[in-house]
Amino acid sequence: MTVDIIHIRNMIVVFLLMALSVNTECAKETPKRCQIVHQNKYTDVPCVNLGGYRYAELPEAATVLQTSELPKDPRLMPEIGNGHIATVIQGDSMFMNGLYNGYNCTSHRARIASTCGVITECLTNCSSRIYKLDLARGIFIERYDGDGFYMEIRTYAHRVLNRLFVVEIEMSRQGNQNVTMGIKVNSGKPSTDIKYNTQLKHLNNGKILVGRTTEPEYPSIVGTIPVGIIYDDVPDNITIPNGISAMTVYFFTGISLQSSESITYYDKGMELMVNRTLLSTHVDAWMDVWNKGRIDVEGNDDLARTNYASLYYLLSSLPLQRDQHNWPFWGLAPCGLAHGDIGDYLGRKFWDQETWMFPSILLLHVDISKLIIDSRVRKLTLAQANAGFRGYKGALYPWETAFTGLEVDCPGSMGFSEFHLSSDISFAIRQFFYLTNDTDFILHEMAGETMLQIAEFWESYVYLNPTTNMYEFNNVTGPDEYNVGVNNSVYTNILAGMCLQSAQMAGKMMGKETPKVWQDIQDRLYIPYDKDTVYHPEFDGYKIGTSIKQADVILIGFPFMYKYESDEARRNDLNIYEKVVGNGPAMTWGMYAVNWLELGGNKNHADELFLRGTKNVQKPFYTWTENADGSGAVNFHTGMGGYLQSVIYGYGGFRINENSLNFNPQMLPGTSRWNITGLDYRGNSLDFSFQENEMFVTLTNRTSTVVKIYLYKDETTKILSSTSQTFPVQKAEITVE
Ligand SMILES: *[C@@H]1O[C@H](CO)[C@@H](O)[C@H](O)[C@H]1NC(C)=O
Ligand SMILES: *[C@@H]1O[C@H](CO)[C@@H](O)[C@H](O)[C@H]1NC(C)=O
Ligand SMILES: *[C@@H]1O[C@H](CO)[C@@H](O)[C@H](O)[C@H]1NC(C)=O
Ligand SMILES: *[C@@H]1O[C@H](CO)[C@@H](O)[C@H](O)[C@H]1NC(C)=O
Ligand SMILES: *[C@@H]1O[C@H](CO)[C@@H](O)[C@H](O)[C@H]1NC(C)=O
Ligand SMILES: *[C@@H]1O[C@H](CO)[C@@H](O)[C@H](O)[C@H]1NC(C)=O
Ligand SMILES: *[C@@H]1O[C@H](CO)[C@@H](O)[C@H](O)[C@H]1NC(C)=O
Ligand SMILES: *[C@@H]1O[C@H](CO)[C@@H](O)[C@H](O)[C@H]1NC(C)=O
Ligand SMILES: *[C@@H]1O[C@H](CO)[C@@H](O)[C@H](O)[C@H]1NC(C)=O
Ligand SMILES: *[C@@H]1O[C@H](CO)[C@@H](O)[C@H](O)[C@H]1NC(C)=O
């Protein structure tokens, strides 16, 4: 019965479409015929705009990464994704949000053998072949041109039908040339992570695989995870049949927990294919994302592309809203959703999420940023269990987590003393609250409780030194993983103090009394500080000149906004630690740049450091490697996160305060103008444009009664409106009423 209905429905569509096409230009002497093809079923459609590909208003120079040669190193291939599923173009693996396999410290993203990683070849006389990553529209395009014909392969992870990968191949000719493409799917070896126990065929001929991961992370907590996939087989080659001028052939892959859900999305994909809105709905959704938050620069295409690519990759690993099918967002891994191998941090979650990737998403896409924090808040009980196992109170977030939220780092690893992660999470929650005033999140969605529990952990870990009568935190590892198990890491101590303060705020809001000792600890917290040299030794006994792995102490200035003893102390910290940080991973240099930009007086040096960070960007697809020489993990989303912070918080000078948003713009190197569009503040949306001497501010969406700007140098306050207002460049503060 269902089969008949589908057929009848499709036939009606075909008739309608044929009726529509009668009066078009196609009806000349040699009538053109165009078709869409899925599962060998050919459907006539009007000969215009086969894919429904829509152009939009974003600068092509900044958003289309084009090349005639793929990178020699396949690690540098770009990815497509939508927060639920992701894959590397031409790669042999597909990954799904939250799908992990492996016991205890072997847990990693479960690999699904690819059914969409197509590798094509021109079997007729093509004269050129180009590849494009279209960042604005979220599509990877491969195109062949020949004498009077072309073939274009478009691959995307649908931004609306987010269980679906789509490969669509458009082939078009003017005459009767033979136009043939060879095609194969790079599915690699069979997956060892998933065992399929059923193979079925869908009514529409799609193949269905039903299985489960092979090994639960912690069987006492939860078992293996189900997976249900539907996909279209890809033929060896595709030829335009006789009498046809153009066609678009579709191949779908649907991935979900349940095959029924995958099939639903597959069927929805077919519906949109038939009415030819499949691509346009995807493109529109991406355009909507960009309209809500993006960065543009003028006069420096390379930087413009770096901005778009960094944001594109992060957004490709993020969902646009809470999942409709009770499968929440699991969080951001250092290499995003499209990677999960050993060299790529196994798809696990680290402090990279809160400290590096979250802050820029927070300002540009506040709704999405809430899902990031929610991925931690939801795991509060596991963090409490972890604290319990270790003999502490409250919540201690494990350094590496995958599926369950329990520690998956191997015993003996230094991760076991990187307690600062819990503070990074508490700080992220507080920044989110300051930006949004989302009291519900604090009161009713566990965020306040999370801050309280983290503070309780620190209370149970603190040590009151009887000699000095000061509070200390010993045997910890800060961000600098070259120096493990140290006493009184500046970073750790300062952040622990902030956690206690944030928890007091949360407690007050929640009407809960907080322990008095939380205040005592803040009042008598020992922070290593060398008064003679005027700098912060990274930990007890740190000797100037000792190598460090990455930005550590300097992070207290930014992102953590510690009130420095003096500008001199801050300058010394920057100078002393810059000398010993070696080559540092991607995100190090951006943070030095932000701190110098805020301190002032050395813009050239800040620019140098900022540009040094961009050396990790690898052409042609602006993927990021962990290290500048191309080594380390790829595609290094953590680096992109640090980079975007250096743009927004560094050159934009944005700071999220308890009741205001500050900014203090400077010019990005080599640019004549730069813009932030769709910055979110307390339910309002703001556009900024910065030039050497002028800054423009527009309130594009207002929910507050009044949005004001205070100009520090001019000492005046203005009301912002939907009309762009121009001010001389200076430090400014935005507040709402
Ligand atoms: C993981 O396995 C190690 C031993 O290899 C064990 O010490 C540890 O407790 C296990 N982790 C959990 C959370 O059970
Ligand atoms: C390709 O072009 C060559 C010479 O131009 C011609 O001999 C050959 O038949 C063409 N091949 C195809 C498959 O069209
Ligand atoms: C077109 O060329 C391909 C490759 O040479 C060949 O396999 C195929 O049979 C040809 N098709 C037609 C319709 O001539
Ligand atoms: C095209 O595919 C068909 C069916 O698999 C096969 O018989 C034929 O040899 C292929 N042609 C080329 C040129 O690969
Ligand atoms: C295309 O089909 C979908 C699903 O049936 C429907 O929601 C949408 O309105 C249709 N769009 C057009 C332009 O017909
Ligand atoms: C930046 O913003 C200004 C003012 O709104 C606008 O005129 C300009 O076109 C924008 N530049 C880019 C590259 O979007
Ligand atoms: C320091 O911490 C590590 C792991 O967190 C632990 O194995 C070690 O025993 C601790 N050392 C001391 C002296 O407490
Ligand atoms: C923040 O939210 C609370 C509760 O919703 C409200 O009472 C308060 O006025 C808000 N503050 C601002 C500055 O909007
Ligand atoms: C770290 O602190 C402990 C006391 O908690 C002390 O025994 C140890 O000697 C200290 N280590 C260093 C290197 O200062
Ligand atoms: C303006 O903000 C409101 C509330 O956040 C939102 O519902 C609406 O879609 C926004 N409008 C535009 C044009 O962005």
Short mmCIF file of C-alpha atoms in Angstrom, two decimals, residues 228-490:
data_model
loop_
_atom_site.label_atom_id
_atom_site.label_comp_id
_atom_site.label_asym_id
_atom_site.label_seq_id
_atom_site.Cartn_x
_atom_site.Cartn_y
_atom_site.Cartn_z
CA GLY A 228 20.34 2.76 12.25
CA ILE A 229 21.56 3.78 8.84
CA ILE A 230 19.92 4.03 5.46
CA TYR A 231 21.88 4.72 2.31
CA ASP A 232 21.72 4.57 -1.46
CA ASP A 233 24.11 2.38 -3.36
CA VAL A 234 26.34 4.30 -5.73
CA PRO A 235 26.87 2.85 -9.24
CA ASP A 236 30.32 2.61 -10.86
CA ASN A 237 29.50 5.32 -13.34
CA ILE A 238 26.78 7.69 -14.38
CA THR A 239 25.97 8.69 -17.95
CA ILE A 240 23.41 11.14 -19.27
CA PRO A 241 20.95 8.88 -21.09
CA ASN A 242 19.87 9.45 -24.67
CA GLY A 243 17.42 12.26 -25.21
CA ILE A 244 18.18 13.93 -21.91
CA SER A 245 19.92 17.31 -21.66
CA ALA A 246 20.56 17.49 -17.98
CA MET A 247 20.00 15.55 -14.84
CA THR A 248 20.73 15.60 -11.13
CA VAL A 249 21.31 12.29 -9.47
CA TYR A 250 20.83 12.04 -5.70
CA PHE A 251 22.42 9.75 -3.15
CA PHE A 252 21.31 9.93 0.46
CA THR A 253 22.74 8.62 3.69
CA GLY A 254 20.61 8.85 6.81
CA ILE A 255 22.18 8.24 10.23
CA SER A 256 20.43 8.06 13.53
CA LEU A 257 20.00 5.92 16.62
CA GLN A 258 16.97 4.20 15.15
CA SER A 259 16.59 3.14 11.55
CA SER A 260 12.97 4.32 11.63
CA GLU A 261 14.18 7.84 12.26
CA SER A 262 16.83 7.60 9.54
CA ILE A 263 14.14 6.43 7.14
CA THR A 264 11.87 9.32 8.08
CA TYR A 265 14.65 11.74 7.21
CA TYR A 266 15.47 9.86 4.03
CA ASP A 267 11.84 10.10 2.96
CA LYS A 268 11.72 13.80 3.85
CA GLY A 269 14.84 14.22 1.75
CA MET A 270 13.07 12.62 -1.17
CA GLU A 271 10.09 14.94 -0.77
CA LEU A 272 12.30 18.00 -0.85
CA MET A 273 14.25 16.52 -3.75
CA VAL A 274 11.07 16.10 -5.75
CA ASN A 275 9.86 19.64 -5.13
CA ARG A 276 13.44 20.75 -5.55
CA THR A 277 13.89 22.56 -2.27
CA LEU A 278 16.39 20.09 -0.86
CA LEU A 279 19.43 22.24 -1.55
CA SER A 280 17.73 25.60 -1.07
CA THR A 281 16.42 24.72 2.39
CA HIS A 282 19.95 23.69 3.35
CA VAL A 283 21.43 26.88 1.92
CA ASP A 284 18.77 29.07 3.53
CA ALA A 285 19.48 27.54 6.92
CA TRP A 286 23.20 28.27 6.58
CA MET A 287 22.45 31.82 5.41
CA ASP A 288 20.27 32.30 8.44
CA VAL A 289 23.16 31.20 10.65
CA TRP A 290 25.52 33.69 9.01
CA ASN A 291 22.97 36.48 9.25
CA LYS A 292 22.74 35.87 12.97
CA GLY A 293 26.47 36.07 13.58
CA ARG A 294 29.56 36.52 11.46
CA ILE A 295 32.76 38.50 10.98
CA ASP A 296 33.71 40.32 7.77
CA VAL A 297 36.88 42.15 6.91
CA GLU A 298 37.71 44.45 4.03
CA GLY A 299 41.09 44.72 2.37
CA ASN A 300 42.46 41.34 3.44
CA ASP A 301 40.84 38.36 1.72
CA ASP A 302 43.12 35.90 3.44
CA LEU A 303 42.00 37.02 6.87
CA ALA A 304 38.39 37.20 5.67
CA ARG A 305 38.61 33.56 4.62
CA THR A 306 40.30 32.54 7.87
CA ASN A 307 37.41 34.09 9.81
CA TYR A 308 34.73 32.43 7.74
CA ALA A 309 36.46 29.07 7.64
CA SER A 310 37.07 29.03 11.40
CA LEU A 311 33.46 29.82 12.13
CA TYR A 312 32.24 27.44 9.42
CA TYR A 313 34.14 24.50 10.90
CA LEU A 314 32.99 25.19 14.43
CA LEU A 315 29.38 25.60 13.32
CA SER A 316 29.59 22.39 11.30
CA SER A 317 30.12 20.57 14.58
CA LEU A 318 27.28 22.38 16.33
CA PRO A 319 23.53 21.87 16.15
CA LEU A 320 21.32 24.90 15.56
CA GLN A 321 18.86 24.01 18.27
CA ARG A 322 18.04 21.48 20.90
CA ASP A 323 17.51 18.09 19.29
CA GLN A 324 13.91 17.17 18.62
CA HIS A 325 14.49 13.45 19.14
CA ASN A 326 15.71 13.26 22.68
CA TRP A 327 19.34 12.93 21.63
CA PRO A 328 21.15 15.89 23.13
CA PHE A 329 24.31 17.58 21.97
CA TRP A 330 27.36 15.83 23.39
CA GLY A 331 29.80 18.71 23.09
CA LEU A 332 32.74 19.94 21.05
CA ALA A 333 35.91 17.90 20.63
CA PRO A 334 39.29 19.43 19.75
CA CYS A 335 39.00 18.21 16.16
CA GLY A 336 35.27 18.57 15.75
CA LEU A 337 32.63 16.06 14.87
CA ALA A 338 34.24 14.82 11.67
CA HIS A 339 37.32 13.38 13.40
CA GLY A 340 37.77 10.77 16.08
CA ASP A 341 41.05 8.94 15.59
CA ILE A 342 43.83 8.51 18.11
CA GLY A 343 45.81 11.41 16.67
CA ASP A 344 42.71 13.59 16.80
CA TYR A 345 41.88 13.28 20.48
CA LEU A 346 39.41 10.45 19.82
CA GLY A 347 36.49 12.84 19.59
CA ARG A 348 36.51 13.40 23.34
CA LYS A 349 35.69 16.54 25.25
CA PHE A 350 38.36 18.56 27.10
CA TRP A 351 38.77 22.11 28.49
CA ASP A 352 39.12 23.08 24.82
CA GLN A 353 35.36 23.29 24.69
CA GLU A 354 34.89 25.92 27.42
CA THR A 355 38.10 27.88 27.27
CA TRP A 356 38.78 27.89 23.56
CA MET A 357 35.70 27.24 21.44
CA PHE A 358 32.79 28.45 23.54
CA PRO A 359 33.60 32.17 23.99
CA SER A 360 33.24 33.23 20.34
CA ILE A 361 30.13 31.16 19.80
CA LEU A 362 28.74 32.82 22.93
CA LEU A 363 28.89 36.31 21.45
CA LEU A 364 27.91 35.40 17.89
CA HIS A 365 25.40 32.59 18.44
CA VAL A 366 24.22 32.74 22.00
CA ASP A 367 21.45 30.13 21.55
CA ILE A 368 23.92 27.59 20.25
CA SER A 369 26.38 28.43 23.02
CA LYS A 370 23.79 27.39 25.59
CA LEU A 371 23.77 23.88 24.11
CA ILE A 372 27.54 23.74 24.62
CA ILE A 373 27.29 24.48 28.33
CA ASP A 374 24.26 22.27 28.62
CA SER A 375 26.45 19.36 27.50
CA ARG A 376 28.30 19.82 30.82
CA VAL A 377 25.42 20.71 33.08
CA ARG A 378 23.60 17.55 32.01
CA LYS A 379 26.56 15.53 33.25
CA LEU A 380 26.63 17.09 36.71
CA THR A 381 25.73 13.87 38.52
CA LEU A 382 28.60 12.07 36.78
CA ALA A 383 30.99 14.84 37.81
CA GLN A 384 29.73 14.40 41.37
CA ALA A 385 30.30 10.66 41.13
CA ASN A 386 33.81 11.34 39.85
CA ALA A 387 34.55 13.61 42.82
CA GLY A 388 33.24 10.83 45.08
CA PHE A 389 35.48 8.15 43.53
CA ARG A 390 38.44 10.40 44.07
CA GLY A 391 37.54 11.08 47.69
CA TYR A 392 36.31 14.65 47.29
CA LYS A 393 32.99 16.40 47.70
CA GLY A 394 30.96 18.32 45.14
CA ALA A 395 31.54 18.01 41.41
CA LEU A 396 34.87 17.33 39.74
CA TYR A 397 34.53 17.19 35.96
CA PRO A 398 36.80 14.49 34.54
CA TRP A 399 39.53 15.78 32.26
CA GLU A 400 38.48 13.63 29.30
CA THR A 401 34.91 12.53 28.74
CA ALA A 402 33.12 10.78 25.91
CA PHE A 403 29.75 9.06 26.27
CA THR A 404 28.92 8.62 29.94
CA GLY A 405 30.58 11.71 31.36
CA LEU A 406 32.90 9.65 33.53
CA GLU A 407 36.68 9.86 33.14
CA VAL A 408 38.02 8.12 30.04
CA ASP A 409 41.59 9.33 30.44
CA CYS A 410 43.91 6.42 31.28
CA PRO A 411 45.00 5.87 34.88
CA GLY A 412 48.30 7.61 35.64
CA SER A 413 47.67 10.39 33.17
CA MET A 414 48.33 13.99 34.16
CA GLY A 415 44.69 14.65 33.27
CA PHE A 416 43.84 13.37 36.72
CA SER A 417 45.31 16.51 38.24
CA GLU A 418 43.98 19.01 35.67
CA PHE A 419 41.25 20.07 38.04
CA HIS A 420 41.03 23.48 36.40
CA LEU A 421 38.53 22.07 33.90
CA SER A 422 35.79 22.38 36.50
CA SER A 423 36.68 26.04 36.98
CA ASP A 424 36.70 26.62 33.23
CA ILE A 425 33.14 25.26 33.15
CA SER A 426 32.01 27.41 36.06
CA PHE A 427 33.48 30.48 34.38
CA ALA A 428 31.74 29.66 31.08
CA ILE A 429 28.41 29.40 32.86
CA ARG A 430 28.98 32.73 34.52
CA GLN A 431 29.93 34.44 31.25
CA PHE A 432 26.80 33.02 29.65
CA PHE A 433 24.71 34.36 32.50
CA TYR A 434 26.33 37.79 32.43
CA LEU A 435 25.66 38.01 28.71
CA THR A 436 22.08 36.76 28.76
CA ASN A 437 20.70 37.33 32.27
CA ASP A 438 19.08 33.93 31.73
CA THR A 439 18.03 33.40 35.33
CA ASP A 440 16.00 30.30 34.43
CA PHE A 441 19.19 28.58 33.39
CA ILE A 442 20.70 29.24 36.81
CA LEU A 443 17.58 28.52 38.85
CA HIS A 444 15.72 25.81 36.99
CA GLU A 445 18.10 24.20 34.54
CA MET A 446 20.85 23.11 36.94
CA ALA A 447 23.45 25.71 35.96
CA GLY A 448 23.38 27.31 39.41
CA GLU A 449 23.61 23.91 41.07
CA THR A 450 26.60 23.12 38.86
CA MET A 451 28.41 26.24 40.08
CA LEU A 452 27.63 25.32 43.69
CA GLN A 453 28.86 21.76 43.29
CA ILE A 454 32.12 22.85 41.66
CA ALA A 455 32.75 25.26 44.53
CA GLU A 456 32.12 22.42 46.94
CA PHE A 457 34.81 20.39 45.22
CA TRP A 458 37.33 23.19 45.67
CA GLU A 459 36.37 23.54 49.31
CA SER A 460 37.12 19.84 49.78
CA TYR A 461 40.44 20.12 47.93
CA VAL A 462 41.80 23.26 49.57
CA TYR A 463 44.72 23.14 52.00
CA LEU A 464 45.15 25.68 54.77
CA ASN A 465 48.89 26.10 55.15
CA PRO A 466 49.46 26.28 58.92
CA THR A 467 52.69 28.24 58.53
CA THR A 468 51.33 31.03 56.35
CA ASN A 469 47.67 30.74 57.33
CA MET A 470 46.88 31.03 53.62
CA TYR A 471 44.75 28.72 51.48
CA GLU A 472 46.56 26.66 48.85
CA PHE A 473 45.79 24.08 46.16
CA ASN A 474 48.56 21.55 45.83
CA ASN A 475 49.50 18.75 43.46
CA VAL A 476 47.63 20.09 40.43
CA THR A 477 48.42 20.49 36.74
CA GLY A 478 47.55 23.75 35.01
CA PRO A 479 47.27 24.29 31.26
CA ASP A 480 51.07 23.91 31.07
CA GLU A 481 51.29 20.14 30.87
CA TYR A 482 55.09 20.17 30.92
CA ASN A 483 54.90 20.87 34.64
CA VAL A 484 52.76 18.22 36.24
CA GLY A 485 51.57 17.92 39.85
CA VAL A 486 52.72 21.35 40.98
CA ASN A 487 51.70 23.32 44.05
CA ASN A 488 49.77 26.58 43.71
CA SER A 489 49.42 26.95 39.99
CA VAL A 490 48.54 30.61 39.50
#
